[in-house]
Amino acid sequence: MNKPLVVITGASSGFGAEIAKLFNAAGNPLLLLGRRVEKIKALPLDFTNIMVEKADVTNHDEFQIAINKAVEKFGPVDLLVNNAGVMLLGNVRYQDPKEWQTMLDTNVMGVLNGTQIVLNSMVERHSGTIINMSSLAGKKTFVNHAAYVASKFGVHGLSETIREEVSDQNVRISLVAPGAAETELLTHVTDQSALTDYQSWKESMGGITLDPKHVAETVKFIYDMPQEVNIREIDIAATRQDS
Ligand code: NDP
């Protein structure tokens, strides 16, 4: 039997790329989204059943057009992984408000956009799963993370709200809340002092943070449960992470 369509946002690096590898190996048709499509196309994947589309998750129309295209080819979306996100560390006293806007737009509006685009069809079909990539910063605070924390608390809040709204339609809303991991996330930070503090914190854990492949395995584990079982949230961090 043909496997159903899985959509992954932010597939060009980090967690998204690892999630793509696992679902590709499992034989699901994939729609892989990101702005840097050349990076997605360079991933070690079997592209036979993969559609790669350039889409900014903050742009509802672009996001919708990409999903419509994949649905036409592969059928309805069975899993959406709202993974795309940005973390621009900084102290609110000095940080450029544009960076707050970027985080709120990407991390919150992006997740809402993706959710709205796929949710009605899932409700009509009484089946489907959305897994949102939040963070431990979605449930506790971290210095120099104010706007990021605000965005990820938002992801926790909207996920649980929507879960309550659609649970009686047999649709699953779940989230993964990872701790610090080695991805491209820090490469966009402009505040050098916040970045240095973060790196020293990571070194205080022996420099060992989470391997992104374990976050991907977590997403797969949540999805592979039967549709009537919803793992609502998994927190995952390096054992040595103290906070
Ligand atoms: P990366 O920077 O490696 O990946 C982020 C991905 O998001 C990229 O593929 C990027 O693609 C995509 N992205 C960013 N902005 C947009 C946008 N506007 N439209 C579409 N895609 C976008 O970081 P991670 O893999 O670490 O991040 C993935 C998620 O995990 C994020 O939500 C992050 O907050 C969360 N997270 C990360 C942790 C960590 O320590 N790494 C810990 C906890 C949570 P492109 O630039 O090509 O568009």
mmCIF file of C-alpha atoms and ligand atoms in Angstrom:
data_model
loop_
_atom_site.group_PDB
_atom_site.id
_atom_site.type_symbol
_atom_site.label_atom_id
_atom_site.label_comp_id
_atom_site.label_asym_id
_atom_site.label_seq_id
_atom_site.Cartn_x
_atom_site.Cartn_y
_atom_site.Cartn_z
ATOM 1 C CA MET A 1 0.000 0.000 0.000
ATOM 2 C CA ASN A 2 1.252 3.480 -0.837
ATOM 3 C CA LYS A 3 2.349 5.468 2.175
ATOM 4 C CA PRO A 4 0.798 8.873 2.840
ATOM 5 C CA LEU A 5 2.269 12.327 2.316
ATOM 6 C CA VAL A 6 4.509 13.866 4.974
ATOM 7 C CA VAL A 7 5.304 17.588 4.857
ATOM 8 C CA ILE A 8 8.374 18.932 6.638
ATOM 9 C CA THR A 9 9.142 22.632 6.983
ATOM 10 C CA GLY A 10 12.723 23.787 7.499
ATOM 11 C CA ALA A 11 14.077 20.700 5.745
ATOM 12 C CA SER A 12 17.254 22.381 4.532
ATOM 13 C CA SER A 13 19.269 21.793 7.707
ATOM 14 C CA GLY A 14 19.328 20.609 11.310
ATOM 15 C CA PHE A 15 16.352 18.696 12.653
ATOM 16 C CA GLY A 16 14.317 19.077 9.455
ATOM 17 C CA ALA A 17 16.990 17.422 7.306
ATOM 18 C CA GLU A 18 17.257 14.506 9.761
ATOM 19 C CA ILE A 19 13.478 14.092 9.876
ATOM 20 C CA ALA A 20 13.430 14.034 6.070
ATOM 21 C CA LYS A 21 16.040 11.244 6.024
ATOM 22 C CA LEU A 22 14.009 9.036 8.363
ATOM 23 C CA PHE A 23 10.708 9.429 6.532
ATOM 24 C CA ASN A 24 12.441 8.980 3.182
ATOM 25 C CA ALA A 25 13.911 5.708 4.413
ATOM 26 C CA ALA A 26 10.419 4.684 5.578
ATOM 27 C CA GLY A 27 9.094 5.178 2.040
ATOM 28 C CA ASN A 28 6.699 8.098 2.610
ATOM 29 C CA PRO A 29 6.264 10.600 -0.208
ATOM 30 C CA LEU A 30 7.619 13.906 1.052
ATOM 31 C CA LEU A 31 7.102 17.595 0.510
ATOM 32 C CA LEU A 32 10.258 19.297 1.767
ATOM 33 C CA LEU A 33 10.038 23.032 2.312
ATOM 34 C CA GLY A 34 12.563 25.770 2.959
ATOM 35 C CA ARG A 35 13.902 28.926 1.417
ATOM 36 C CA ARG A 36 17.280 27.407 0.477
ATOM 37 C CA VAL A 37 16.013 24.666 -1.814
ATOM 38 C CA GLU A 38 19.489 23.966 -3.172
ATOM 39 C CA LYS A 39 20.470 22.724 0.297
ATOM 40 C CA ILE A 40 17.463 20.402 0.391
ATOM 41 C CA LYS A 41 18.288 19.051 -3.066
ATOM 42 C CA ALA A 42 21.825 18.279 -1.883
ATOM 43 C CA LEU A 43 20.654 16.050 0.987
ATOM 44 C CA PRO A 44 21.460 12.332 0.726
ATOM 45 C CA LEU A 45 17.889 11.260 -0.106
ATOM 46 C CA ASP A 46 16.139 9.147 -2.710
ATOM 47 C CA PHE A 47 14.267 11.907 -4.535
ATOM 48 C CA THR A 48 11.927 9.592 -6.471
ATOM 49 C CA ASN A 49 8.994 10.414 -4.213
ATOM 50 C CA ILE A 50 10.052 13.828 -3.003
ATOM 51 C CA MET A 51 8.805 17.257 -3.975
ATOM 52 C CA VAL A 52 11.029 20.163 -2.977
ATOM 53 C CA GLU A 53 9.443 23.600 -2.914
ATOM 54 C CA LYS A 54 10.722 27.007 -1.961
ATOM 55 C CA ALA A 55 8.377 28.426 0.637
ATOM 56 C CA ASP A 56 8.729 30.968 3.387
ATOM 57 C CA VAL A 57 6.496 29.775 6.218
ATOM 58 C CA THR A 58 5.593 33.363 7.081
ATOM 59 C CA ASN A 59 3.982 33.700 3.648
ATOM 60 C CA HIS A 60 0.604 31.949 3.839
ATOM 61 C CA ASP A 61 0.018 31.985 0.062
ATOM 62 C CA GLU A 62 3.432 30.566 -0.837
ATOM 63 C CA PHE A 63 3.038 27.875 1.831
ATOM 64 C CA GLN A 64 -0.472 26.992 0.611
ATOM 65 C CA ILE A 65 0.537 26.802 -3.064
ATOM 66 C CA ALA A 66 3.394 24.404 -2.225
ATOM 67 C CA ILE A 67 1.131 22.135 -0.192
ATOM 68 C CA ASN A 68 -1.614 22.159 -2.843
ATOM 69 C CA LYS A 69 0.931 21.072 -5.444
ATOM 70 C CA ALA A 70 2.077 18.123 -3.318
ATOM 71 C CA VAL A 71 -1.494 17.097 -2.429
ATOM 72 C CA GLU A 72 -2.348 17.009 -6.134
ATOM 73 C CA LYS A 73 0.540 14.645 -6.759
ATOM 74 C CA PHE A 74 0.610 12.490 -3.619
ATOM 75 C CA GLY A 75 -2.829 12.812 -1.981
ATOM 76 C CA PRO A 76 -3.742 14.400 1.344
ATOM 77 C CA VAL A 77 -1.224 15.414 3.988
ATOM 78 C CA ASP A 78 -1.117 12.795 6.730
ATOM 79 C CA LEU A 79 1.671 14.447 8.723
ATOM 80 C CA LEU A 80 2.828 18.044 8.873
ATOM 81 C CA VAL A 81 5.997 18.700 10.850
ATOM 82 C CA ASN A 82 6.068 22.417 11.634
ATOM 83 C CA ASN A 83 9.803 22.490 12.226
ATOM 84 C CA ALA A 84 11.061 25.734 10.632
ATOM 85 C CA GLY A 85 12.234 28.217 13.229
ATOM 86 C CA VAL A 86 14.808 30.815 14.185
ATOM 87 C CA MET A 87 16.522 31.665 17.456
ATOM 88 C CA LEU A 88 18.091 35.116 17.557
ATOM 89 C CA LEU A 89 19.574 35.422 21.017
ATOM 90 C CA GLY A 90 19.711 38.856 22.572
ATOM 91 C CA ASN A 91 18.950 40.971 25.580
ATOM 92 C CA VAL A 92 15.668 42.774 25.189
ATOM 93 C CA ARG A 93 17.249 46.000 26.423
ATOM 94 C CA TYR A 94 19.422 46.238 23.313
ATOM 95 C CA GLN A 95 18.058 43.842 20.689
ATOM 96 C CA ASP A 96 16.733 45.186 17.396
ATOM 97 C CA PRO A 97 12.940 44.757 17.468
ATOM 98 C CA LYS A 98 13.173 43.433 13.910
ATOM 99 C CA GLU A 99 14.739 40.285 15.381
ATOM 100 C CA TRP A 100 11.759 39.831 17.725
ATOM 101 C CA GLN A 101 9.461 40.204 14.726
ATOM 102 C CA THR A 102 11.390 37.624 12.723
ATOM 103 C CA MET A 103 11.143 35.094 15.550
ATOM 104 C CA LEU A 104 7.465 35.689 16.224
ATOM 105 C CA ASP A 105 6.621 35.608 12.512
ATOM 106 C CA THR A 106 8.573 32.429 11.809
ATOM 107 C CA ASN A 107 8.073 30.468 15.007
ATOM 108 C CA VAL A 108 4.444 31.387 15.709
ATOM 109 C CA MET A 109 2.843 32.657 12.488
ATOM 110 C CA GLY A 110 4.651 29.975 10.477
ATOM 111 C CA VAL A 111 3.185 27.239 12.663
ATOM 112 C CA LEU A 112 -0.296 28.785 12.538
ATOM 113 C CA ASN A 113 -0.074 29.125 8.749
ATOM 114 C CA GLY A 114 0.924 25.503 8.245
ATOM 115 C CA THR A 115 -1.688 24.290 10.676
ATOM 116 C CA GLN A 116 -4.529 26.163 9.002
ATOM 117 C CA ILE A 117 -3.492 24.975 5.541
ATOM 118 C CA VAL A 118 -3.712 21.257 6.424
ATOM 119 C CA LEU A 119 -6.128 21.087 9.347
ATOM 120 C CA ASN A 120 -9.541 21.296 7.691
ATOM 121 C CA SER A 121 -8.770 18.394 5.400
ATOM 122 C CA MET A 122 -7.551 16.346 8.390
ATOM 123 C CA VAL A 123 -10.731 17.121 10.315
ATOM 124 C CA GLU A 124 -12.866 16.115 7.302
ATOM 125 C CA ARG A 125 -10.947 12.856 7.002
ATOM 126 C CA HIS A 126 -10.950 12.252 10.783
ATOM 127 C CA SER A 127 -7.273 11.484 10.504
ATOM 128 C CA GLY A 128 -3.944 13.268 10.411
ATOM 129 C CA THR A 129 -1.126 14.475 12.603
ATOM 130 C CA ILE A 130 0.637 17.782 13.148
ATOM 131 C CA ILE A 131 3.887 17.776 15.117
ATOM 132 C CA ASN A 132 5.213 21.177 16.120
ATOM 133 C CA MET A 133 8.884 21.745 16.923
ATOM 134 C CA SER A 134 8.885 23.789 20.077
ATOM 135 C CA SER A 135 11.747 23.898 22.585
ATOM 136 C CA LEU A 136 12.490 23.590 26.274
ATOM 137 C CA ALA A 137 12.372 27.389 25.913
ATOM 138 C CA GLY A 138 8.646 26.847 25.348
ATOM 139 C CA LYS A 139 8.177 25.833 28.966
ATOM 140 C CA LYS A 140 10.960 27.485 30.931
ATOM 141 C CA THR A 141 12.950 30.684 30.717
ATOM 142 C CA PHE A 142 16.527 31.240 29.583
ATOM 143 C CA VAL A 143 18.502 34.491 29.911
ATOM 144 C CA ASN A 144 18.982 36.331 26.574
ATOM 145 C CA HIS A 145 16.092 34.383 25.058
ATOM 146 C CA ALA A 146 13.108 36.665 25.864
ATOM 147 C CA ALA A 147 11.548 36.918 22.409
ATOM 148 C CA TYR A 148 12.464 33.328 21.523
ATOM 149 C CA VAL A 149 10.917 32.127 24.787
ATOM 150 C CA ALA A 150 7.814 34.197 23.975
ATOM 151 C CA SER A 151 7.582 32.545 20.570
ATOM 152 C CA LYS A 152 8.062 29.000 21.870
ATOM 153 C CA PHE A 153 5.669 29.462 24.805
ATOM 154 C CA GLY A 154 3.327 30.506 21.996
ATOM 155 C CA VAL A 155 3.949 27.223 20.183
ATOM 156 C CA HIS A 156 3.175 25.263 23.354
ATOM 157 C CA GLY A 157 0.009 27.294 23.929
ATOM 158 C CA LEU A 158 -1.362 27.109 20.416
ATOM 159 C CA SER A 159 -0.550 23.398 20.115
ATOM 160 C CA GLU A 160 -2.484 22.447 23.231
ATOM 161 C CA THR A 161 -5.393 24.730 22.285
ATOM 162 C CA ILE A 162 -5.708 23.264 18.796
ATOM 163 C CA ARG A 163 -5.278 19.749 20.195
ATOM 164 C CA GLU A 164 -8.338 20.355 22.376
ATOM 165 C CA GLU A 165 -10.255 21.755 19.401
ATOM 166 C CA VAL A 166 -9.691 18.788 17.080
ATOM 167 C CA SER A 167 -9.179 15.814 19.401
ATOM 168 C CA ASP A 168 -12.794 14.698 18.999
ATOM 169 C CA GLN A 169 -12.193 14.516 15.226
ATOM 170 C CA ASN A 170 -9.387 11.974 15.732
ATOM 171 C CA VAL A 171 -6.715 14.458 14.613
ATOM 172 C CA ARG A 172 -3.475 14.506 16.588
ATOM 173 C CA ILE A 173 -1.584 17.664 17.538
ATOM 174 C CA SER A 174 1.705 16.952 19.232
ATOM 175 C CA LEU A 175 4.933 18.714 20.013
ATOM 176 C CA VAL A 176 8.578 18.014 20.596
ATOM 177 C CA ALA A 177 10.519 20.253 22.971
ATOM 178 C CA PRO A 178 14.265 19.737 22.453
ATOM 179 C CA GLY A 179 17.134 21.120 24.460
ATOM 180 C CA ALA A 180 20.343 22.452 22.934
ATOM 181 C CA ALA A 181 21.424 20.613 19.777
ATOM 182 C CA GLU A 182 24.068 20.971 17.087
ATOM 183 C CA THR A 183 22.402 22.557 14.077
ATOM 184 C CA GLU A 184 22.676 25.816 12.118
ATOM 185 C CA LEU A 185 20.414 27.569 14.634
ATOM 186 C CA LEU A 186 23.126 29.680 16.276
ATOM 187 C CA THR A 187 24.622 30.846 12.970
ATOM 188 C CA HIS A 188 22.025 33.611 12.660
ATOM 189 C CA VAL A 189 22.673 35.187 16.078
ATOM 190 C CA THR A 190 23.987 38.743 15.755
ATOM 191 C CA ASP A 191 24.591 39.504 19.464
ATOM 192 C CA GLN A 192 28.158 38.299 20.051
ATOM 193 C CA SER A 193 27.991 38.528 23.821
ATOM 194 C CA ALA A 194 24.775 36.477 24.007
ATOM 195 C CA LEU A 195 26.369 33.955 21.661
ATOM 196 C CA THR A 196 29.511 33.697 23.823
ATOM 197 C CA ASP A 197 27.382 33.152 26.945
ATOM 198 C CA TYR A 198 25.425 30.409 25.166
ATOM 199 C CA GLN A 199 28.617 28.672 23.985
ATOM 200 C CA SER A 200 30.071 28.786 27.532
ATOM 201 C CA TRP A 201 26.839 27.279 28.872
ATOM 202 C CA LYS A 202 27.115 24.473 26.323
ATOM 203 C CA GLU A 203 30.752 23.901 27.289
ATOM 204 C CA SER A 204 29.722 23.666 30.949
ATOM 205 C CA MET A 205 27.767 20.534 29.915
ATOM 206 C CA GLY A 206 30.993 18.989 28.633
ATOM 207 C CA GLY A 207 30.291 20.297 25.135
ATOM 208 C CA ILE A 208 27.960 17.370 24.460
ATOM 209 C CA THR A 209 24.570 18.469 23.189
ATOM 210 C CA LEU A 210 21.800 16.616 21.476
ATOM 211 C CA ASP A 211 22.445 14.905 18.141
ATOM 212 C CA PRO A 212 19.635 16.074 15.792
ATOM 213 C CA LYS A 213 19.059 12.487 14.664
ATOM 214 C CA HIS A 214 17.521 11.697 18.063
ATOM 215 C CA VAL A 215 15.041 14.529 17.645
ATOM 216 C CA ALA A 216 14.110 13.042 14.271
ATOM 217 C CA GLU A 217 13.642 9.620 15.873
ATOM 218 C CA THR A 218 11.331 11.232 18.420
ATOM 219 C CA VAL A 219 9.160 12.747 15.696
ATOM 220 C CA LYS A 220 8.970 9.370 13.968
ATOM 221 C CA PHE A 221 8.083 7.610 17.218
ATOM 222 C CA ILE A 222 5.200 10.006 17.856
ATOM 223 C CA TYR A 223 3.894 9.564 14.314
ATOM 224 C CA ASP A 224 4.239 5.775 14.312
ATOM 225 C CA MET A 225 1.862 5.340 17.240
ATOM 226 C CA PRO A 226 -1.614 4.283 16.088
ATOM 227 C CA GLN A 227 -3.880 7.198 15.121
ATOM 228 C CA GLU A 228 -5.941 6.717 18.285
ATOM 229 C CA VAL A 229 -2.856 7.358 20.443
ATOM 230 C CA ASN A 230 -1.542 10.896 20.763
ATOM 231 C CA ILE A 231 1.774 11.480 22.470
ATOM 232 C CA ARG A 232 1.024 15.088 23.264
ATOM 233 C CA GLU A 233 4.539 16.215 24.062
ATOM 234 C CA ILE A 234 8.064 14.898 24.354
ATOM 235 C CA ASP A 235 10.848 16.873 26.022
ATOM 236 C CA ILE A 236 14.258 15.684 24.905
ATOM 237 C CA ALA A 237 17.682 17.014 25.870
ATOM 238 C CA ALA A 238 21.243 15.878 26.352
ATOM 239 C CA THR A 239 21.546 14.043 29.662
ATOM 240 C CA ARG A 240 24.153 16.569 30.772
ATOM 241 C CA GLN A 241 21.902 19.579 30.084
ATOM 242 C CA ASP A 242 21.145 20.991 33.523
ATOM 243 C CA SER A 243 18.390 23.467 32.701
HETATM 244 P P1 NDP B 1 18.484 25.176 11.680
HETATM 245 O O1 NDP B 1 18.862 26.617 11.647
HETATM 246 O O2 NDP B 1 19.505 24.165 11.328
HETATM 247 O O3 NDP B 1 17.178 24.923 10.820
HETATM 248 C C1 NDP B 1 16.128 25.842 10.769
HETATM 249 C C2 NDP B 1 15.311 25.560 9.536
HETATM 250 O O4 NDP B 1 14.213 26.484 9.498
HETATM 251 C C3 NDP B 1 16.100 25.742 8.255
HETATM 252 O O5 NDP B 1 15.857 24.623 7.414
HETATM 253 C C4 NDP B 1 15.527 27.011 7.641
HETATM 254 O O6 NDP B 1 15.468 26.863 6.234
HETATM 255 C C5 NDP B 1 14.103 27.005 8.187
HETATM 256 N N1 NDP B 1 13.520 28.342 8.224
HETATM 257 C C6 NDP B 1 13.868 29.389 8.999
HETATM 258 N N2 NDP B 1 13.098 30.451 8.717
HETATM 259 C C7 NDP B 1 12.233 30.058 7.746
HETATM 260 C C8 NDP B 1 11.197 30.701 7.019
HETATM 261 N N3 NDP B 1 10.870 31.971 7.240
HETATM 262 N N4 NDP B 1 10.518 29.982 6.090
HETATM 263 C C9 NDP B 1 10.838 28.692 5.857
HETATM 264 N N5 NDP B 1 11.807 28.039 6.498
HETATM 265 C C10 NDP B 1 12.502 28.716 7.422
HETATM 266 O O7 NDP B 1 17.982 24.940 13.178
HETATM 267 P P2 NDP B 1 17.279 23.693 13.916
HETATM 268 O O8 NDP B 1 17.247 22.505 13.074
HETATM 269 O O9 NDP B 1 17.909 23.642 15.239
HETATM 270 O O10 NDP B 1 15.817 24.286 14.111
HETATM 271 C C11 NDP B 1 14.633 23.572 13.825
HETATM 272 C C12 NDP B 1 13.609 23.879 14.908
HETATM 273 O O11 NDP B 1 14.076 23.346 16.150
HETATM 274 C C13 NDP B 1 13.350 25.357 15.145
HETATM 275 O O12 NDP B 1 11.973 25.552 15.313
HETATM 276 C C14 NDP B 1 14.091 25.631 16.453
HETATM 277 O O13 NDP B 1 13.531 26.699 17.165
HETATM 278 C C15 NDP B 1 13.907 24.302 17.173
HETATM 279 N N6 NDP B 1 14.838 24.010 18.258
HETATM 280 C C16 NDP B 1 16.197 23.961 18.047
HETATM 281 C C17 NDP B 1 17.054 23.676 19.103
HETATM 282 C C18 NDP B 1 18.540 23.642 18.922
HETATM 283 O O14 NDP B 1 19.285 23.732 19.911
HETATM 284 N N7 NDP B 1 19.049 23.475 17.717
HETATM 285 C C19 NDP B 1 16.559 23.409 20.440
HETATM 286 C C20 NDP B 1 15.126 23.477 20.552
HETATM 287 C C21 NDP B 1 14.323 23.763 19.500
HETATM 288 P P3 NDP B 1 15.816 28.002 5.172
HETATM 289 O O15 NDP B 1 16.793 28.943 5.805
HETATM 290 O O16 NDP B 1 16.382 27.225 4.027
HETATM 291 O O17 NDP B 1 14.507 28.627 4.841
#
